[in-house]
Structures are given as C-alpha cells and as structure tokens.
mmCIF file of C-alpha atoms in Angstrom:
data_model
loop_
_atom_site.group_PDB
_atom_site.id
_atom_site.type_symbol
_atom_site.label_atom_id
_atom_site.label_comp_id
_atom_site.label_asym_id
_atom_site.label_seq_id
_atom_site.Cartn_x
_atom_site.Cartn_y
_atom_site.Cartn_z
ATOM 1 C CA UNK A 1 0.943 24.718 21.033
ATOM 2 C CA UNK A 2 -0.343 21.370 22.173
ATOM 3 C CA UNK A 3 -2.576 20.751 19.157
ATOM 4 C CA UNK A 4 0.175 21.429 16.605
ATOM 5 C CA UNK A 5 2.516 19.187 18.529
ATOM 6 C CA UNK A 6 -0.044 16.380 18.551
ATOM 7 C CA UNK A 7 -0.540 16.614 14.801
ATOM 8 C CA UNK A 8 2.958 17.236 13.560
ATOM 9 C CA UNK A 9 5.410 15.965 16.158
ATOM 10 C CA UNK A 10 4.012 13.200 18.334
ATOM 11 C CA UNK A 11 3.047 9.845 16.805
ATOM 12 C CA UNK A 12 -0.697 9.657 16.228
ATOM 13 C CA UNK A 13 -2.953 7.307 18.151
ATOM 14 C CA UNK A 14 -4.198 4.453 15.942
ATOM 15 C CA UNK A 15 -7.706 5.857 15.615
ATOM 16 C CA UNK A 16 -6.535 9.196 14.219
ATOM 17 C CA UNK A 17 -4.701 7.480 11.361
ATOM 18 C CA UNK A 18 -7.611 5.090 10.869
ATOM 19 C CA UNK A 19 -10.114 7.945 10.533
ATOM 20 C CA UNK A 20 -8.039 9.875 7.971
ATOM 21 C CA UNK A 21 -7.258 6.772 5.921
ATOM 22 C CA UNK A 22 -10.858 5.540 6.104
ATOM 23 C CA UNK A 23 -12.221 8.928 4.992
ATOM 24 C CA UNK A 24 -10.139 8.686 1.815
ATOM 25 C CA UNK A 25 -12.502 5.954 0.562
ATOM 26 C CA UNK A 26 -15.673 8.113 0.300
ATOM 27 C CA UNK A 27 -13.700 11.296 -0.475
ATOM 28 C CA UNK A 28 -12.039 9.785 -3.559
ATOM 29 C CA UNK A 29 -15.445 8.606 -4.763
ATOM 30 C CA UNK A 30 -17.003 12.000 -4.114
ATOM 31 C CA UNK A 31 -14.366 13.973 -5.984
ATOM 32 C CA UNK A 32 -13.234 11.528 -8.662
ATOM 33 C CA UNK A 33 -15.576 8.502 -8.643
ATOM 34 C CA UNK A 34 -12.426 6.454 -8.127
ATOM 35 C CA UNK A 35 -11.486 3.653 -5.729
ATOM 36 C CA UNK A 36 -8.671 4.069 -3.200
ATOM 37 C CA UNK A 37 -5.764 1.898 -4.318
ATOM 38 C CA UNK A 38 -2.007 2.134 -4.648
ATOM 39 C CA UNK A 39 -0.604 -1.053 -6.168
ATOM 40 C CA UNK A 40 -2.178 -0.665 -9.629
ATOM 41 C CA UNK A 41 0.018 2.414 -10.087
ATOM 42 C CA UNK A 42 3.112 0.195 -10.028
ATOM 43 C CA UNK A 43 2.105 -0.835 -13.553
ATOM 44 C CA UNK A 44 2.682 2.787 -14.569
ATOM 45 C CA UNK A 45 6.109 2.589 -12.935
ATOM 46 C CA UNK A 46 6.904 -0.583 -14.892
ATOM 47 C CA UNK A 47 6.109 1.333 -18.074
ATOM 48 C CA UNK A 48 8.293 4.247 -16.949
ATOM 49 C CA UNK A 49 11.308 2.281 -15.693
ATOM 50 C CA UNK A 50 11.389 -1.041 -17.582
ATOM 51 C CA UNK A 51 11.265 -2.035 -21.261
ATOM 52 C CA UNK A 52 7.673 -3.236 -21.183
ATOM 53 C CA UNK A 53 5.830 -1.120 -23.720
ATOM 54 C CA UNK A 54 5.117 -4.110 -25.938
ATOM 55 C CA UNK A 55 3.569 -6.267 -23.227
ATOM 56 C CA UNK A 56 -0.165 -6.608 -23.867
ATOM 57 C CA UNK A 57 -1.225 -5.907 -20.271
ATOM 58 C CA UNK A 58 0.814 -2.702 -20.085
ATOM 59 C CA UNK A 59 -0.392 -1.564 -23.505
ATOM 60 C CA UNK A 60 -4.080 -1.979 -22.737
ATOM 61 C CA UNK A 61 -4.225 -1.057 -19.064
ATOM 62 C CA UNK A 62 -1.659 1.735 -18.969
ATOM 63 C CA UNK A 63 -2.330 3.755 -22.099
ATOM 64 C CA UNK A 64 -1.575 6.946 -20.202
ATOM 65 C CA UNK A 65 1.905 6.571 -18.698
ATOM 66 C CA UNK A 66 1.813 9.477 -16.237
ATOM 67 C CA UNK A 67 -1.761 8.960 -15.079
ATOM 68 C CA UNK A 68 -3.250 10.137 -11.766
ATOM 69 C CA UNK A 69 -1.924 6.928 -10.203
ATOM 70 C CA UNK A 70 1.635 8.205 -10.579
ATOM 71 C CA UNK A 71 0.632 11.483 -8.929
ATOM 72 C CA UNK A 72 -0.903 9.542 -6.027
ATOM 73 C CA UNK A 73 2.354 7.595 -5.592
ATOM 74 C CA UNK A 74 4.425 10.803 -5.650
ATOM 75 C CA UNK A 75 2.007 12.363 -3.158
ATOM 76 C CA UNK A 76 2.428 9.490 -0.678
ATOM 77 C CA UNK A 77 6.224 9.840 -0.864
ATOM 78 C CA UNK A 78 5.894 13.585 -0.235
ATOM 79 C CA UNK A 79 3.527 12.894 2.684
ATOM 80 C CA UNK A 80 6.160 10.685 4.314
ATOM 81 C CA UNK A 81 8.770 13.369 3.678
ATOM 82 C CA UNK A 82 6.556 16.080 5.169
ATOM 83 C CA UNK A 83 5.867 13.951 8.236
ATOM 84 C CA UNK A 84 9.591 13.371 8.750
ATOM 85 C CA UNK A 85 10.469 17.066 8.290
ATOM 86 C CA UNK A 86 7.773 18.360 10.651
ATOM 87 C CA UNK A 87 8.477 15.818 13.359
ATOM 88 C CA UNK A 88 12.219 16.407 13.113
ATOM 89 C CA UNK A 89 12.947 12.806 12.109
ATOM 90 C CA UNK A 90 14.208 13.510 8.624
ATOM 91 C CA UNK A 91 17.432 11.804 7.752
ATOM 92 C CA UNK A 92 18.687 9.174 5.395
ATOM 93 C CA UNK A 93 18.994 5.981 7.361
ATOM 94 C CA UNK A 94 20.026 2.407 6.703
ATOM 95 C CA UNK A 95 18.003 1.246 9.686
ATOM 96 C CA UNK A 96 14.930 -0.881 9.220
ATOM 97 C CA UNK A 97 13.686 -1.406 12.741
ATOM 98 C CA UNK A 98 14.601 -4.538 14.613
ATOM 99 C CA UNK A 99 15.545 -6.338 11.395
ATOM 100 C CA UNK A 100 18.705 -4.337 10.763
ATOM 101 C CA UNK A 101 19.305 -3.947 14.502
ATOM 102 C CA UNK A 102 19.263 -7.667 15.310
ATOM 103 C CA UNK A 103 20.203 -9.510 12.096
ATOM 104 C CA UNK A 104 23.334 -7.399 11.602
ATOM 105 C CA UNK A 105 23.707 -8.322 7.928
ATOM 106 C CA UNK A 106 25.943 -6.456 5.493
ATOM 107 C CA UNK A 107 24.083 -3.826 3.487
ATOM 108 C CA UNK A 108 24.136 -5.787 0.235
ATOM 109 C CA UNK A 109 22.348 -8.729 1.843
ATOM 110 C CA UNK A 110 19.776 -6.425 3.400
ATOM 111 C CA UNK A 111 19.157 -4.902 -0.017
ATOM 112 C CA UNK A 112 18.638 -8.354 -1.568
ATOM 113 C CA UNK A 113 16.324 -9.352 1.294
ATOM 114 C CA UNK A 114 14.048 -6.333 0.849
ATOM 115 C CA UNK A 115 14.216 -6.539 -2.953
ATOM 116 C CA UNK A 116 13.074 -10.181 -2.923
ATOM 117 C CA UNK A 117 10.261 -9.346 -0.495
ATOM 118 C CA UNK A 118 9.288 -6.483 -2.786
ATOM 119 C CA UNK A 119 9.048 -8.835 -5.772
ATOM 120 C CA UNK A 120 6.561 -10.979 -3.824
ATOM 121 C CA UNK A 121 4.542 -7.863 -2.915
ATOM 122 C CA UNK A 122 4.386 -6.619 -6.504
ATOM 123 C CA UNK A 123 3.620 -9.998 -8.046
ATOM 124 C CA UNK A 124 1.129 -11.014 -5.354
ATOM 125 C CA UNK A 125 -0.752 -7.711 -5.443
ATOM 126 C CA UNK A 126 -1.347 -8.032 -9.172
ATOM 127 C CA UNK A 127 -2.393 -11.675 -9.009
ATOM 128 C CA UNK A 128 -4.735 -10.959 -6.079
ATOM 129 C CA UNK A 129 -6.052 -7.824 -7.812
ATOM 130 C CA UNK A 130 -5.096 -5.316 -5.131
ATOM 131 C CA UNK A 131 -3.177 -4.583 -1.969
ATOM 132 C CA UNK A 132 -3.747 -3.409 1.580
ATOM 133 C CA UNK A 133 -5.428 -0.182 0.463
ATOM 134 C CA UNK A 134 -7.446 -1.434 -2.526
ATOM 135 C CA UNK A 135 -8.550 -4.742 -1.027
ATOM 136 C CA UNK A 136 -8.179 -4.546 2.754
ATOM 137 C CA UNK A 137 -9.496 -1.015 3.261
ATOM 138 C CA UNK A 138 -11.491 -0.016 0.175
ATOM 139 C CA UNK A 139 -12.767 -3.519 -0.619
ATOM 140 C CA UNK A 140 -13.756 -4.592 2.887
ATOM 141 C CA UNK A 141 -15.371 -1.187 3.560
ATOM 142 C CA UNK A 142 -17.577 -2.003 0.559
ATOM 143 C CA UNK A 143 -18.088 -5.597 1.802
ATOM 144 C CA UNK A 144 -16.548 -7.216 -1.253
ATOM 145 C CA UNK A 145 -16.095 -10.962 -0.815
ATOM 146 C CA UNK A 146 -12.952 -11.100 -2.974
ATOM 147 C CA UNK A 147 -11.350 -8.413 -0.786
ATOM 148 C CA UNK A 148 -12.227 -10.144 2.477
ATOM 149 C CA UNK A 149 -10.792 -13.401 1.158
ATOM 150 C CA UNK A 150 -7.657 -11.732 -0.243
ATOM 151 C CA UNK A 151 -7.057 -9.951 3.075
ATOM 152 C CA UNK A 152 -7.354 -13.199 5.046
ATOM 153 C CA UNK A 153 -4.616 -14.690 2.854
ATOM 154 C CA UNK A 154 -2.494 -11.502 3.029
ATOM 155 C CA UNK A 155 -2.492 -11.921 6.797
ATOM 156 C CA UNK A 156 -1.837 -15.676 6.721
ATOM 157 C CA UNK A 157 1.119 -15.096 4.363
ATOM 158 C CA UNK A 158 2.469 -12.307 6.567
ATOM 159 C CA UNK A 159 2.242 -14.412 9.710
ATOM 160 C CA UNK A 160 4.119 -17.260 8.000
ATOM 161 C CA UNK A 161 7.093 -15.284 6.671
ATOM 162 C CA UNK A 162 7.391 -12.872 9.605
ATOM 163 C CA UNK A 163 7.668 -15.816 11.984
ATOM 164 C CA UNK A 164 10.136 -17.658 9.735
ATOM 165 C CA UNK A 165 12.325 -14.531 9.504
ATOM 166 C CA UNK A 166 12.043 -14.062 13.248
ATOM 167 C CA UNK A 167 13.215 -17.559 14.113
ATOM 168 C CA UNK A 168 15.842 -17.912 11.370
ATOM 169 C CA UNK A 169 17.455 -14.481 11.337
ATOM 170 C CA UNK A 170 16.399 -12.681 14.501
ATOM 171 C CA UNK A 171 17.232 -15.544 16.826
ATOM 172 C CA UNK A 172 13.631 -15.746 17.990
ATOM 173 C CA UNK A 173 14.370 -12.603 20.009
ATOM 174 C CA UNK A 174 11.600 -9.942 20.236
ATOM 175 C CA UNK B 1 -10.582 19.712 -8.929
ATOM 176 C CA UNK B 2 -8.043 18.446 -11.437
ATOM 177 C CA UNK B 3 -7.741 14.691 -10.944
ATOM 178 C CA UNK B 4 -3.935 14.575 -11.029
ATOM 179 C CA UNK B 5 -3.460 17.453 -8.606
ATOM 180 C CA UNK B 6 -6.264 16.104 -6.447
ATOM 181 C CA UNK B 7 -4.579 12.712 -6.174
ATOM 182 C CA UNK B 8 -1.273 14.391 -5.467
ATOM 183 C CA UNK B 9 -2.906 16.227 -2.536
ATOM 184 C CA UNK B 10 -4.766 13.170 -1.234
ATOM 185 C CA UNK B 11 -1.551 11.190 -1.632
ATOM 186 C CA UNK B 12 0.254 13.676 0.620
ATOM 187 C CA UNK B 13 -2.502 13.286 3.214
ATOM 188 C CA UNK B 14 -2.376 9.485 2.931
ATOM 189 C CA UNK B 15 1.417 9.331 3.210
ATOM 190 C CA UNK B 16 1.416 11.779 6.101
ATOM 191 C CA UNK B 17 -1.181 9.729 7.991
ATOM 192 C CA UNK B 18 0.647 6.436 7.308
ATOM 193 C CA UNK B 19 3.878 7.923 8.586
ATOM 194 C CA UNK B 20 2.386 9.626 11.674
ATOM 195 C CA UNK B 21 0.561 6.510 12.802
ATOM 196 C CA UNK B 22 3.676 4.344 12.403
ATOM 197 C CA UNK B 23 2.541 2.232 9.441
ATOM 198 C CA UNK B 24 5.895 2.951 7.801
ATOM 199 C CA UNK B 25 7.709 1.256 10.697
ATOM 200 C CA UNK B 26 9.046 -2.247 10.063
ATOM 201 C CA UNK B 27 8.597 -3.009 13.768
ATOM 202 C CA UNK B 28 4.881 -2.234 13.791
ATOM 203 C CA UNK B 29 4.026 -4.296 10.710
ATOM 204 C CA UNK B 30 6.166 -7.310 11.581
ATOM 205 C CA UNK B 31 5.218 -6.860 15.251
ATOM 206 C CA UNK B 32 1.599 -7.357 14.226
ATOM 207 C CA UNK B 33 2.413 -10.641 12.464
ATOM 208 C CA UNK B 34 4.359 -12.053 15.385
ATOM 209 C CA UNK B 35 1.730 -10.973 17.892
ATOM 210 C CA UNK B 36 3.728 -8.238 19.635
ATOM 211 C CA UNK B 37 2.004 -5.030 18.576
ATOM 212 C CA UNK B 38 -1.557 -4.565 17.403
ATOM 213 C CA UNK B 39 -1.439 -0.812 16.667
ATOM 214 C CA UNK B 40 -1.872 -1.386 12.951
ATOM 215 C CA UNK B 41 -4.770 -3.771 13.433
ATOM 216 C CA UNK B 42 -6.460 -0.854 15.205
ATOM 217 C CA UNK B 43 -5.593 1.489 12.319
ATOM 218 C CA UNK B 44 -6.974 -0.905 9.710
ATOM 219 C CA UNK B 45 -10.138 -1.765 11.597
ATOM 220 C CA UNK B 46 -10.843 1.938 12.259
ATOM 221 C CA UNK B 47 -10.198 2.777 8.599
ATOM 222 C CA UNK B 48 -12.532 0.013 7.410
ATOM 223 C CA UNK B 49 -15.325 1.119 9.769
ATOM 224 C CA UNK B 50 -14.937 4.811 8.865
ATOM 225 C CA UNK B 51 -14.716 3.922 5.160
ATOM 226 C CA UNK B 52 -17.839 1.740 5.353
ATOM 227 C CA UNK B 53 -19.842 4.390 7.237
ATOM 228 C CA UNK B 54 -18.574 7.073 4.871
ATOM 229 C CA UNK B 55 -19.737 5.077 1.854
ATOM 230 C CA UNK B 56 -23.202 4.659 3.398
ATOM 231 C CA UNK B 57 -23.434 8.416 4.020
ATOM 232 C CA UNK B 58 -22.197 9.118 0.484
ATOM 233 C CA UNK B 59 -24.891 6.876 -1.020
ATOM 234 C CA UNK B 60 -27.545 8.956 0.800
ATOM 235 C CA UNK B 61 -26.385 12.109 -0.978
ATOM 236 C CA UNK B 62 -28.584 13.364 -3.807
ATOM 237 C CA UNK B 63 -25.338 13.667 -5.742
ATOM 238 C CA UNK B 64 -22.823 11.088 -4.423
ATOM 239 C CA UNK B 65 -20.247 12.125 -7.001
ATOM 240 C CA UNK B 66 -19.453 15.825 -7.238
ATOM 241 C CA UNK B 67 -19.591 15.905 -11.025
ATOM 242 C CA UNK B 68 -23.129 14.459 -10.980
ATOM 243 C CA UNK B 69 -22.263 11.171 -12.677
ATOM 244 C CA UNK B 70 -23.619 7.978 -11.044
ATOM 245 C CA UNK B 71 -21.478 6.460 -8.265
ATOM 246 C CA UNK B 72 -19.530 3.502 -9.640
ATOM 247 C CA UNK B 73 -17.951 1.395 -6.896
ATOM 248 C CA UNK B 74 -15.089 -0.630 -8.320
ATOM 249 C CA UNK B 75 -15.456 -4.350 -7.626
ATOM 250 C CA UNK B 76 -12.588 -6.755 -7.955
ATOM 251 C CA UNK B 77 -13.948 -10.072 -9.100
ATOM 252 C CA UNK B 78 -12.970 -13.260 -7.375
ATOM 253 C CA UNK B 79 -10.621 -15.293 -9.557
ATOM 254 C CA UNK B 80 -9.138 -18.732 -9.046
ATOM 255 C CA UNK B 81 -5.779 -17.019 -8.532
ATOM 256 C CA UNK B 82 -6.999 -14.660 -5.809
ATOM 257 C CA UNK B 83 -5.978 -16.945 -2.947
ATOM 258 C CA UNK B 84 -2.448 -17.852 -4.132
ATOM 259 C CA UNK B 85 -1.980 -14.192 -5.095
ATOM 260 C CA UNK B 86 -3.036 -13.122 -1.617
ATOM 261 C CA UNK B 87 -0.589 -15.566 -0.043
ATOM 262 C CA UNK B 88 2.310 -14.368 -2.227
ATOM 263 C CA UNK B 89 1.525 -10.767 -1.316
ATOM 264 C CA UNK B 90 1.366 -11.740 2.359
ATOM 265 C CA UNK B 91 4.776 -13.442 2.152
ATOM 266 C CA UNK B 92 6.219 -10.169 0.860
ATOM 267 C CA UNK B 93 4.369 -8.165 3.522
ATOM 268 C CA UNK B 94 5.852 -10.291 6.323
ATOM 269 C CA UNK B 95 9.374 -10.178 4.861
ATOM 270 C CA UNK B 96 9.634 -6.468 4.115
ATOM 271 C CA UNK B 97 7.401 -5.058 6.842
ATOM 272 C CA UNK B 98 5.912 -2.848 4.158
ATOM 273 C CA UNK B 99 3.116 -2.749 1.614
ATOM 274 C CA UNK B 100 2.722 -0.838 -1.658
ATOM 275 C CA UNK B 101 1.538 2.332 0.127
ATOM 276 C CA UNK B 102 3.652 2.310 3.281
ATOM 277 C CA UNK B 103 6.891 1.687 1.366
ATOM 278 C CA UNK B 104 6.349 5.053 -0.328
ATOM 279 C CA UNK B 105 6.075 6.777 3.041
ATOM 280 C CA UNK B 106 9.286 4.956 4.093
ATOM 281 C CA UNK B 107 11.085 6.381 1.072
ATOM 282 C CA UNK B 108 9.847 9.883 1.892
ATOM 283 C CA UNK B 109 11.151 9.481 5.435
ATOM 284 C CA UNK B 110 14.599 8.550 4.110
ATOM 285 C CA UNK B 111 14.674 4.794 4.774
ATOM 286 C CA UNK B 112 17.196 3.499 2.243
ATOM 287 C CA UNK B 113 16.072 -0.127 2.266
ATOM 288 C CA UNK B 114 12.556 1.019 1.435
ATOM 289 C CA UNK B 115 13.965 1.845 -1.997
ATOM 290 C CA UNK B 116 14.893 -1.809 -2.487
ATOM 291 C CA UNK B 117 11.430 -2.983 -1.448
ATOM 292 C CA UNK B 118 10.031 -0.413 -3.891
ATOM 293 C CA UNK B 119 12.317 -1.540 -6.740
ATOM 294 C CA UNK B 120 11.374 -5.161 -6.021
ATOM 295 C CA UNK B 121 7.697 -4.243 -6.255
ATOM 296 C CA UNK B 122 8.166 -2.674 -9.661
ATOM 297 C CA UNK B 123 10.063 -5.765 -10.780
ATOM 298 C CA UNK B 124 7.385 -8.066 -9.321
ATOM 299 C CA UNK B 125 4.735 -6.159 -11.254
ATOM 300 C CA UNK B 126 6.876 -6.560 -14.386
ATOM 301 C CA UNK B 127 7.066 -10.333 -13.779
ATOM 302 C CA UNK B 128 3.264 -10.343 -13.566
ATOM 303 C CA UNK B 129 3.016 -8.535 -16.908
ATOM 304 C CA UNK B 130 5.338 -11.127 -18.483
ATOM 305 C CA UNK B 131 3.426 -14.077 -16.975
ATOM 306 C CA UNK B 132 0.146 -12.623 -18.154
ATOM 307 C CA UNK B 133 1.339 -12.787 -21.762
ATOM 308 C CA UNK B 134 1.291 -16.584 -21.479
ATOM 309 C CA UNK B 135 -1.507 -16.943 -18.929
ATOM 310 C CA UNK B 136 -4.203 -14.392 -19.817
ATOM 311 C CA UNK B 137 -6.554 -15.384 -16.969
ATOM 312 C CA UNK B 138 -3.919 -14.583 -14.306
#
C-alpha cells in the first residue's frame, strides 16, 4: 500500500506539510472565525499550573481556564503521538538530535538548557504578540506588517543563538 | 461543530503534519538557522502561500464563516515591544530547536527534553504576566 506508507510511515516532502498547515488558516476561519495560533494557549496553561489567578492579564484574558486553546494544545500533542505510533517511531527518548549527540552533557544540564530556551520562547512570544503559527504563518498569509516584522526578528534571533550554540557547545561541527 | 472538539481534531492534524514533515526535529530547525537544511523554510513558505490563497478564496464565498457571521481576521497591532519580543522569541527558537507548536509534537513523540522546553515556555509566559502587572503596555 504505497499511498498509506507515504502518509503514515515515510517522512513527508516539505510541500505536503506546508499545504496541510497552510490550509488550517482558512479552515479555522471558516468553521470558527478564529485565527490559527498556539502560543496564546500557554496563558491557559499558566492559569492551570501556576499560582497566577490574581494577575490582571490572566484574569481578563483567560476567564475560561479550559478554553478551546487548551484543546488545540492537547490535539497537537496527540497528533505527534499518532505520527510516532503509525510510523513505528514511538519511544521515550532522551535524544534531541545533534545537540545531545555532540554536546554529550549530563541530563540535568540538558534539561536546564532546554528550560532556559523555553523561557525565552514563552516570554518572547507574548511580548511579540504571537509565535511561528500566529505571526509567521497566519499573520504573513494575511499580509500583516507586524507579523512580517516579528518573523524577521524571530529568524535573526534564531540565527544568532543557533550559531553561538554551534560554536560553543557543538565544536563548530555540523 | 463544537469549537473545543473541532480544535482538538484540527490540533491532531496540525501535530501530525508537523511531526511527519520533520518540524519536531531539533536538527531541521537548528539546521535551518546554521544554513545546513532548508526543509522547514520550504514548509513555511508553502504554508504561507497556501494560507494566503485560501484566505482569498474564503473571502469570495457568499458566507466566509460557516455560521454566517462576518469574517473577522485577527490583527496583531505593531507595538514598540514587537521587535525586542521577536528577538527574544528567536533566541529561544535557536536554542531549543522548537517553537510553541512543534514542542507539543515533540512531547507526543516521546522526546523527554521537549517537556523541559514546554515547562520553560509556561514559565516564560508566567514571567510575562508578572511583568505586565508593572508595565501594562508590554
């Protein structure tokens, strides 16, 4: 079954992923009049996991704790799980590509490294008003200036730290 | 369609696509930033083009929104903090090799360190909420 294998087992070509992800933008407007976006839902997670109920921003913006944004987040996790199950790649792993392969750090340091990077992602997304899905895909597809500008600086930031990490911790290899 | 169930279903599709195309791979995201692998540039450019064309088609519909209400495209206004915010986000993107959507697919696939990126993102959002108490225009 070539077609099933192409969908569920083999990695997709870039355009296949691009088409599905791009179609989400008009589809979410058609069904729910809602913009594609993931990072705003992390505010719901703050309300769920951290003592933040009295913070003004959480109170006003996240009146409903378990809103559709939480369901979207759960769905994306399940999508990754489904992909791993169907392609036979499911398994709990402490690998993170060439980073864990080359840097060879103890697990605790790796955890701190990714946690600190995560803080920058969460903080930056809120200050910039969106992330790769909300700004870079949804926003640029709608030709929003703020999204084009934000995306340019997302990329500049990524180039800076990825190259620093590469030369400091990955020995410039790769 | 119930909005919560609908987003759950579209989330599954989104996560599945991110995972299948390799967007949940550290090597592909960081590889893009160090000029070694442009797969994800192709994914993003295709998604933007398809999204833009899709929005144009949608606007031609007599009823662009299924329920019949007028189409309301969400616009994020440009603020003085947009550029530093974008840079901070980018720093995190280049360090973790993940973004707020792809880290979720990583977790689904069983990548343990994705959980730390995810926890950091929640904490970073919490820091934002605290900063915003003192700096309302953030």
